[in-house]
XYZ file of C-alpha atoms in Angstrom:
557
model
C -0.045 -0.140 0.412
C 2.879 2.449 0.875
C 4.413 1.862 -2.836
C 1.268 2.755 -3.921
C 0.840 5.619 -2.135
C 4.598 7.008 -4.022
C 3.240 6.111 -7.381
C -0.302 7.790 -6.803
C 1.749 10.947 -5.755
C 4.403 10.613 -8.448
C 1.681 11.065 -11.061
C -0.298 13.947 -9.449
C 3.198 15.920 -9.921
C 3.728 14.529 -13.091
C -0.016 15.958 -14.234
C 0.642 19.533 -12.172
C 4.045 20.024 -14.459
C 2.216 18.746 -17.731
C -0.357 21.794 -16.981
C 2.419 23.919 -16.269
C 4.507 23.399 -19.776
C 0.453 24.090 -21.354
C 0.983 27.570 -20.032
C -0.798 27.569 -16.850
C 0.887 29.545 -14.101
C 1.374 26.830 -11.921
C 5.609 26.078 -11.031
C 6.458 28.214 -14.344
C 6.082 32.023 -15.772
C 5.231 31.209 -19.035
C 6.348 35.321 -19.925
C 9.965 34.172 -18.802
C 12.264 34.558 -21.471
C 16.597 34.224 -21.602
C 18.582 37.180 -20.447
C 19.914 39.658 -23.414
C 23.222 41.147 -22.913
C 25.738 42.595 -25.403
C 28.586 42.327 -22.513
C 31.136 40.228 -22.813
C 31.605 37.602 -19.563
C 35.494 38.687 -19.135
C 36.966 41.898 -18.649
C 36.251 45.182 -17.757
C 32.600 46.367 -20.158
C 33.120 50.264 -18.527
C 36.474 50.617 -20.769
C 35.520 53.169 -23.404
C 37.307 53.952 -26.869
C 38.873 56.920 -26.128
C 42.035 58.717 -25.777
C 43.133 55.532 -28.355
C 46.728 55.659 -29.643
C 48.414 53.110 -31.787
C 51.441 50.498 -30.724
C 53.960 52.730 -32.914
C 53.414 56.067 -30.672
C 53.314 53.443 -27.183
C 56.415 51.931 -28.342
C 57.427 55.583 -28.975
C 57.555 57.282 -25.511
C 60.981 58.060 -24.919
C 60.388 56.561 -20.716
C 58.822 53.342 -22.575
C 60.966 53.002 -25.454
C 64.050 52.769 -22.928
C 62.505 50.565 -20.101
C 61.962 48.218 -23.434
C 65.336 48.757 -24.550
C 67.377 47.982 -21.318
C 65.290 45.436 -20.143
C 63.490 47.103 -17.379
C 60.081 48.441 -16.535
C 57.689 51.852 -16.527
C 54.394 52.313 -14.831
C 52.409 53.975 -17.701
C 50.584 57.325 -15.959
C 48.361 58.644 -18.782
C 44.940 57.608 -19.587
C 45.724 55.844 -22.725
C 44.064 52.838 -24.791
C 45.020 50.107 -27.445
C 43.098 48.777 -29.698
C 44.433 45.506 -30.834
C 43.358 41.849 -31.816
C 44.774 38.521 -30.394
C 47.367 36.778 -32.566
C 49.018 33.984 -30.667
C 47.571 32.331 -27.169
C 48.097 29.393 -25.154
C 45.646 26.989 -27.245
C 48.036 24.474 -27.883
C 50.335 24.912 -25.341
C 53.585 26.275 -26.617
C 52.806 30.201 -25.182
C 52.959 30.082 -21.579
C 50.829 32.357 -19.652
C 51.202 35.401 -22.642
C 49.127 36.790 -25.487
C 50.303 38.343 -28.506
C 48.450 41.193 -29.860
C 48.854 43.374 -32.366
C 47.570 46.734 -34.598
C 48.367 47.715 -38.015
C 52.005 49.534 -36.368
C 53.253 47.114 -33.599
C 52.778 44.235 -31.519
C 53.341 43.679 -28.147
C 53.210 40.981 -25.635
C 51.024 40.875 -22.730
C 51.841 38.620 -19.629
C 49.310 37.228 -17.582
C 49.687 35.101 -14.528
C 47.432 32.557 -16.151
C 46.931 29.258 -18.010
C 43.672 28.738 -20.425
C 43.810 32.493 -21.585
C 42.568 30.871 -24.928
C 39.475 30.294 -23.077
C 38.716 33.707 -23.380
C 41.008 35.570 -25.560
C 40.447 33.638 -29.015
C 42.966 34.077 -32.244
C 41.039 37.351 -34.167
C 39.588 38.427 -30.477
C 39.550 42.028 -30.967
C 39.474 44.175 -27.697
C 40.667 47.165 -25.849
C 42.987 47.923 -23.570
C 43.234 50.290 -20.927
C 46.717 50.795 -20.372
C 46.584 53.749 -17.314
C 48.250 51.777 -13.912
C 49.834 48.648 -16.328
C 53.889 48.415 -16.828
C 55.296 48.367 -19.454
C 59.232 46.638 -20.354
C 61.107 44.312 -22.567
C 61.984 40.981 -21.911
C 65.536 40.448 -24.334
C 64.420 43.529 -26.301
C 60.645 42.198 -26.532
C 57.863 44.481 -25.498
C 55.708 43.554 -22.986
C 52.906 44.752 -20.810
C 52.913 43.035 -17.190
C 54.471 43.425 -13.748
C 57.366 44.391 -12.065
C 59.356 41.198 -11.156
C 62.925 40.919 -10.493
C 63.576 44.686 -11.994
C 62.691 43.682 -15.109
C 58.691 43.046 -16.829
C 56.848 40.052 -15.117
C 53.350 38.784 -15.584
C 50.378 40.425 -14.007
C 47.689 39.062 -11.795
C 44.778 37.714 -13.588
C 42.426 40.188 -11.467
C 44.676 43.051 -12.444
C 44.167 41.735 -16.562
C 40.837 41.841 -15.857
C 39.871 45.701 -14.948
C 42.117 46.544 -18.420
C 40.753 44.989 -20.807
C 37.220 44.936 -22.989
C 36.409 42.841 -25.709
C 34.857 43.918 -28.604
C 32.207 41.505 -30.898
C 33.262 37.889 -31.336
C 36.607 36.564 -32.891
C 37.629 37.092 -36.224
C 40.911 34.701 -37.233
C 40.601 36.335 -41.081
C 40.977 39.571 -39.683
C 44.585 38.886 -38.763
C 46.610 37.851 -42.237
C 50.023 36.650 -41.360
C 53.386 39.048 -42.646
C 54.982 36.753 -45.286
C 59.147 35.772 -44.561
C 61.264 34.744 -47.260
C 64.318 35.619 -46.155
C 66.404 36.965 -43.245
C 66.372 40.773 -44.284
C 63.031 40.921 -44.045
C 62.904 40.611 -40.271
C 62.356 44.214 -38.750
C 62.002 44.668 -34.983
C 58.793 46.492 -35.539
C 57.494 43.288 -36.117
C 58.267 41.627 -32.815
C 55.100 40.417 -31.671
C 53.201 40.031 -34.688
C 52.198 36.973 -36.874
C 54.028 36.020 -40.025
C 54.994 33.123 -41.950
C 58.168 31.721 -43.108
C 57.395 30.664 -46.651
C 58.964 27.606 -48.502
C 61.341 26.570 -45.791
C 63.201 23.133 -44.361
C 64.578 22.312 -41.423
C 68.394 22.176 -41.052
C 68.053 18.724 -38.990
C 65.255 16.662 -40.395
C 65.958 13.292 -41.331
C 62.704 11.479 -41.040
C 63.001 11.223 -36.939
C 64.235 14.377 -35.603
C 60.756 15.873 -34.337
C 60.579 19.163 -33.312
C 61.525 18.708 -29.401
C 64.285 16.340 -30.398
C 67.612 17.068 -28.224
C 68.831 19.019 -25.969
C 66.396 21.974 -24.822
C 68.086 25.329 -25.600
C 66.678 26.911 -21.931
C 64.384 25.097 -19.571
C 61.625 23.144 -21.102
C 62.357 25.113 -25.114
C 63.920 23.708 -28.125
C 65.243 25.372 -30.820
C 65.591 23.874 -34.945
C 67.459 26.091 -37.143
C 65.994 26.389 -40.724
C 68.485 26.157 -44.159
C 66.732 29.359 -45.354
C 68.565 31.649 -42.474
C 71.130 32.077 -40.153
C 71.645 30.154 -36.418
C 70.206 33.873 -35.241
C 66.795 32.780 -36.734
C 65.306 29.790 -35.208
C 61.998 27.937 -34.342
C 61.193 27.687 -31.005
C 58.904 24.852 -29.361
C 58.057 24.029 -26.009
C 58.087 20.589 -24.535
C 54.307 21.184 -23.300
C 53.219 21.687 -26.990
C 50.187 19.706 -28.408
C 52.367 19.574 -31.385
C 55.921 18.832 -30.190
C 56.479 15.510 -31.063
C 55.298 16.724 -34.879
C 58.320 14.876 -37.088
C 60.607 17.952 -38.987
C 58.993 17.538 -42.577
C 61.105 14.703 -44.574
C 59.984 11.875 -47.262
C 62.057 9.873 -49.927
C 65.534 11.077 -48.540
C 64.875 14.622 -49.056
C 63.295 17.830 -46.604
C 60.038 19.561 -47.513
C 59.302 22.748 -48.135
C 56.831 23.633 -45.743
C 55.196 27.057 -44.609
C 55.627 27.861 -40.851
C 53.040 30.604 -39.047
C 53.710 31.655 -36.229
C 54.088 34.779 -33.751
C 57.614 36.518 -34.185
C 59.525 37.074 -30.974
C 63.101 37.781 -30.694
C 65.281 37.559 -27.208
C 68.729 39.636 -27.752
C 70.136 38.610 -31.277
C 67.706 35.516 -32.028
C 65.270 35.668 -33.254
C 62.509 33.348 -32.331
C 59.327 31.978 -34.622
C 56.427 30.154 -32.172
C 54.082 28.327 -33.885
C 50.628 28.366 -31.837
C 49.120 25.622 -33.127
C 49.960 22.241 -35.048
C 47.557 23.351 -37.805
C 50.060 26.208 -38.512
C 52.522 24.092 -39.918
C 50.890 23.614 -43.839
C 52.430 22.457 -47.124
C 49.602 24.191 -48.850
C 50.340 28.159 -49.594
C 49.190 30.750 -46.849
C 47.601 34.391 -47.652
C 50.021 36.839 -46.186
C 50.847 40.496 -46.859
C 54.684 40.173 -48.181
C 56.846 43.028 -46.081
C 58.705 44.204 -49.231
C 55.190 44.756 -50.465
C 57.234 44.059 -53.989
C 56.848 41.019 -55.664
C 59.379 41.758 -58.560
C 61.045 39.435 -60.489
C 65.212 39.254 -60.755
C 66.083 40.406 -63.993
C 69.063 41.263 -65.803
C 72.415 39.636 -65.791
C 74.940 42.695 -64.662
C 76.475 43.614 -67.375
C 76.532 47.338 -68.891
C 74.108 47.036 -71.404
C 71.254 45.128 -68.948
C 72.122 45.405 -65.378
C 70.790 43.682 -62.906
C 67.491 45.155 -61.069
C 67.764 44.901 -57.158
C 65.769 41.523 -57.066
C 68.266 40.143 -59.427
C 71.863 41.691 -57.224
C 70.441 40.053 -54.561
C 70.109 36.685 -55.715
C 73.294 36.714 -57.378
C 74.668 38.233 -53.694
C 73.104 34.686 -52.708
C 75.461 32.807 -55.186
C 78.350 34.544 -54.489
C 78.072 33.926 -50.714
C 79.481 35.518 -47.688
C 83.110 35.745 -48.738
C 84.176 39.178 -48.486
C 85.375 40.233 -52.882
C 88.943 40.604 -53.664
C 90.097 42.616 -56.352
C 89.920 39.345 -58.762
C 86.383 38.845 -57.987
C 83.838 39.550 -60.979
C 82.138 42.523 -61.317
C 78.890 43.668 -62.089
C 76.617 46.366 -63.013
C 73.046 47.303 -60.811
C 70.524 49.878 -61.759
C 67.936 50.538 -59.142
C 65.969 53.353 -57.078
C 67.475 55.436 -53.980
C 65.352 54.021 -51.031
C 66.514 56.494 -48.506
C 69.313 59.904 -48.291
C 72.174 58.549 -48.587
C 74.441 58.733 -45.153
C 77.251 60.737 -46.200
C 81.373 60.795 -44.308
C 82.885 63.553 -45.086
C 86.063 62.330 -43.596
C 86.680 59.552 -45.468
C 84.726 60.664 -48.603
C 82.312 58.181 -48.970
C 78.515 57.321 -48.996
C 76.427 54.752 -48.414
C 72.455 53.752 -49.148
C 70.038 51.389 -50.179
C 68.765 50.265 -53.818
C 65.226 49.041 -53.893
C 63.390 47.908 -57.483
C 60.119 50.140 -55.891
C 59.587 51.685 -52.850
C 58.994 49.478 -50.210
C 60.991 46.496 -52.203
C 63.690 44.142 -51.281
C 66.817 46.249 -50.289
C 70.225 45.752 -51.649
C 72.973 48.016 -49.310
C 75.477 50.088 -51.796
C 78.475 50.388 -48.476
C 80.657 53.135 -48.478
C 81.123 54.058 -51.811
C 83.073 56.539 -53.409
C 81.263 59.137 -55.057
C 82.424 60.530 -58.487
C 84.108 63.820 -58.934
C 81.493 67.249 -57.752
C 78.886 64.390 -57.080
C 76.807 64.911 -53.663
C 75.723 62.573 -51.589
C 72.330 60.872 -53.307
C 68.476 61.217 -52.732
C 65.702 59.525 -51.854
C 63.752 58.502 -55.136
C 66.743 59.091 -57.401
C 68.036 56.652 -60.450
C 71.232 55.212 -59.799
C 73.511 52.431 -61.469
C 76.499 50.828 -59.705
C 79.100 48.738 -61.037
C 81.418 46.559 -59.129
C 81.505 43.218 -56.864
C 78.920 42.012 -54.796
C 77.957 39.625 -51.959
C 75.805 38.502 -49.486
C 77.556 40.030 -46.317
C 77.234 37.736 -43.573
C 74.781 35.473 -44.818
C 71.605 37.950 -44.815
C 73.031 41.428 -46.460
C 73.095 41.639 -49.748
C 76.094 44.361 -50.778
C 78.496 46.121 -52.822
C 82.448 45.148 -52.219
C 85.188 47.712 -51.897
C 86.161 49.351 -55.669
C 82.606 49.986 -56.644
C 81.633 52.962 -58.641
C 78.411 54.974 -59.490
C 78.344 54.862 -63.410
C 75.052 56.400 -63.898
C 73.353 59.044 -61.644
C 69.495 59.990 -62.720
C 70.226 59.198 -65.884
C 73.892 61.438 -66.200
C 76.589 58.727 -67.438
C 80.351 58.401 -65.773
C 82.980 56.543 -66.687
C 84.578 55.502 -63.576
C 87.783 54.658 -65.285
C 88.661 58.487 -66.033
C 87.411 60.201 -68.915
C 85.267 62.898 -68.083
C 82.560 64.260 -65.271
C 79.019 64.900 -65.120
C 79.320 68.573 -65.167
C 78.920 70.969 -68.046
C 79.252 74.293 -68.981
C 82.801 75.050 -67.728
C 83.391 78.616 -67.501
C 86.425 80.724 -65.733
C 89.310 80.790 -65.949
C 90.457 80.951 -62.087
C 91.142 84.789 -61.793
C 89.853 87.022 -59.689
C 88.294 88.829 -62.609
C 87.077 85.701 -64.543
C 86.882 83.150 -61.371
C 85.937 79.707 -62.388
C 82.242 78.249 -61.870
C 82.414 74.516 -59.913
C 82.323 72.648 -63.174
C 85.451 74.318 -64.464
C 87.287 73.704 -61.247
C 86.354 70.006 -61.820
C 87.865 69.661 -64.965
C 91.043 71.476 -63.548
C 91.611 68.896 -61.311
C 89.733 65.935 -62.860
C 93.417 64.637 -64.579
C 95.246 65.170 -61.111
C 96.835 62.501 -58.849
C 96.921 61.714 -55.873
C 99.467 59.609 -53.778
C 99.449 60.107 -50.195
C 98.333 63.110 -48.133
C 101.532 64.565 -48.934
C 101.870 63.730 -52.453
C 99.551 65.227 -54.668
C 99.043 67.248 -57.432
C 97.510 70.461 -57.011
C 97.045 74.237 -58.889
C 98.485 77.534 -57.816
C 96.284 79.987 -56.345
C 92.770 80.098 -58.159
C 89.521 81.508 -57.461
C 85.939 79.633 -57.587
C 82.760 81.016 -57.483
C 79.523 78.698 -56.723
C 76.547 79.025 -54.367
C 76.605 76.695 -51.144
C 74.928 73.600 -51.235
C 75.018 71.887 -48.276
C 77.630 72.401 -44.996
C 79.422 69.379 -43.223
C 78.797 69.106 -39.798
C 79.884 71.344 -37.101
C 80.946 73.089 -41.012
C 79.911 76.506 -39.416
C 83.087 79.063 -39.008
C 81.368 79.466 -35.201
C 81.702 75.707 -34.722
C 85.342 76.003 -35.979
C 86.759 76.401 -32.471
C 90.149 77.274 -32.554
C 90.688 76.256 -36.004
C 88.520 78.566 -36.736
C 88.060 76.598 -40.779
C 84.653 75.218 -42.151
C 84.099 72.827 -44.596
C 81.142 72.929 -47.253
C 79.938 72.493 -50.808
C 79.388 74.243 -53.467
C 77.546 73.621 -57.266
C 76.627 75.845 -59.720
C 72.844 75.884 -59.052
C 72.928 75.470 -55.429
C 71.596 71.679 -56.016
C 73.016 68.558 -54.519
C 75.130 67.021 -57.430
C 77.832 68.024 -59.359
C 79.110 69.752 -55.946
C 82.819 71.217 -55.255
C 84.193 70.089 -51.766
C 85.563 73.916 -49.535
C 87.309 71.377 -47.563
C 88.364 73.030 -44.282
C 89.282 77.091 -45.761
C 89.886 79.779 -43.155
C 87.705 82.993 -43.522
C 87.624 86.415 -44.973
C 90.817 87.883 -45.218
C 92.376 84.498 -44.931
C 92.587 84.579 -41.143
C 90.593 82.664 -38.725
C 87.109 83.195 -37.766
C 88.037 83.670 -34.346
C 90.712 86.101 -35.487
C 88.697 88.087 -37.874
C 88.196 91.768 -37.124
C 85.264 92.745 -38.897
C 81.806 91.755 -38.848
C 81.342 87.658 -38.447
C 78.582 86.452 -40.165
C 78.462 82.587 -40.730
C 77.740 81.122 -44.211
C 74.519 78.893 -44.671
C 72.980 76.900 -47.250
C 71.991 79.457 -50.412
C 75.069 81.862 -50.050
C 76.515 82.602 -53.004
C 80.385 82.444 -52.865
C 84.463 82.888 -54.231
C 87.001 80.709 -52.628
C 90.318 81.496 -53.166
C 93.012 78.848 -53.252
C 94.641 75.683 -53.949
C 92.985 72.688 -55.627
C 93.054 68.740 -55.898
C 91.937 65.891 -56.806
C 91.785 64.202 -52.866
C 92.205 59.943 -54.319
C 91.808 61.039 -57.192
C 88.273 61.134 -57.299
C 87.252 64.283 -55.141
C 87.508 67.949 -56.450
C 88.852 70.086 -53.743
C 90.481 72.639 -51.634
C 94.336 71.943 -50.122
C 93.397 71.505 -46.477
C 94.297 74.813 -44.813
C 95.159 76.560 -48.015
C 92.187 78.223 -49.287
C 89.718 81.109 -47.732
C 86.861 82.938 -47.985
C 87.280 85.657 -50.742
C 83.956 86.797 -50.910
C 80.502 85.859 -49.419
C 77.309 87.285 -51.254
């Protein structure tokens, strides 16, 4: 009887529940609806999108830049924010208690003393970060947000982190396209922390047996594997806790297999480190990526005068030639390109250094400490040049010129580096006071002069040269001349920095030192028209200039 009683009670409850489900206001309210909210369940949803700066702007603030560089830390006191996307997290165990975020200008690591961060900060998740009161610093040169630890930057508590970020929308991994890396020179410091893809690479120790974590660890639980495409300064860094750590280095039928490796880029001191995020980041399939060079220019030319290499072709030839420094007997090639940035001019040693590209932002070829032709200034960004000389791959990662390379064409004007003329034209004057040389004539006057040493060289007698100041050397004004009371500057016929003549350590008016001159003292400036009186020479056979201490400023304007 007792069991029947419980059966009837159960039946009654069932009928009661059924009636409620049918709409009766019994145990349940049929007007109930789920709570609707756009707020994320993590972070600080009160953060507003104002005072947003870029990562490049953040890292350029002097105190923060110093903290990053010196491996220390600085507290962020301003009410500023970042708007970034997650590009790397701990989803597969290779990244530990960190996330990597980036915007269009750069990237940064965020250290958080908590595992399982990928649960709410997935790849492609956009977020605002309120920076005030957080700390920024550098770990081995890599910028990081966190908290002070042993004099440097460490991981912050998750409770602190939760008050400093706000999630925006849903994760969208399609919004983070990796930067394509094909050679070591593609790697730049402003990429540290960004998502990259090493294209078409092979592992140095691939043999069908070795895995990502074979051998001895480089430090702690991390293993480093080198790639054939780069020097030992670039490694793939894998934790023994990574889900994919046992992956065999790609190898088949006795051959290393080329793959694409996606990951976040880090750097410790001078070593670049690629940190793969998950097993799917190792792929044989093409990867849609941004090219850091912005250039897909194909190699062309054969290095002859009639068909010079373009920059892409010169880089290929440098890689073929290897990293051994060229000798006098090494082959010489013609290379044509566009100057990527204004040349670095070394007045003391009479050489210039600049970079050449095929297109702006393209792959770089370095023209290193090259002697300018007579009357030529430092080349400027956008100039078109052709150089001739030996080329090689310096240290295996920097395509550049060898000793003895010459500029043979500058903005369409040709020059024979073996002698036989100067690019200047319209020479006038005979070097007298009443009819001074113009700059072109002064260059022509000394172009055939020889130079054996600082004490043995050809020179003119006293002549006069008239021109317009095109640029002034560092500390080249008379005020800055100090006890020497001289100045070094350049003149040309039109005031432009081409076809220049160097006025080297010339004295002031009346052939006196500036600090001994008794008249009104006025410093020279670019654009002034001057007449120089003194002896001229062709320094090292390629630089027309005044003899040091044997020329002075005869007239200013």
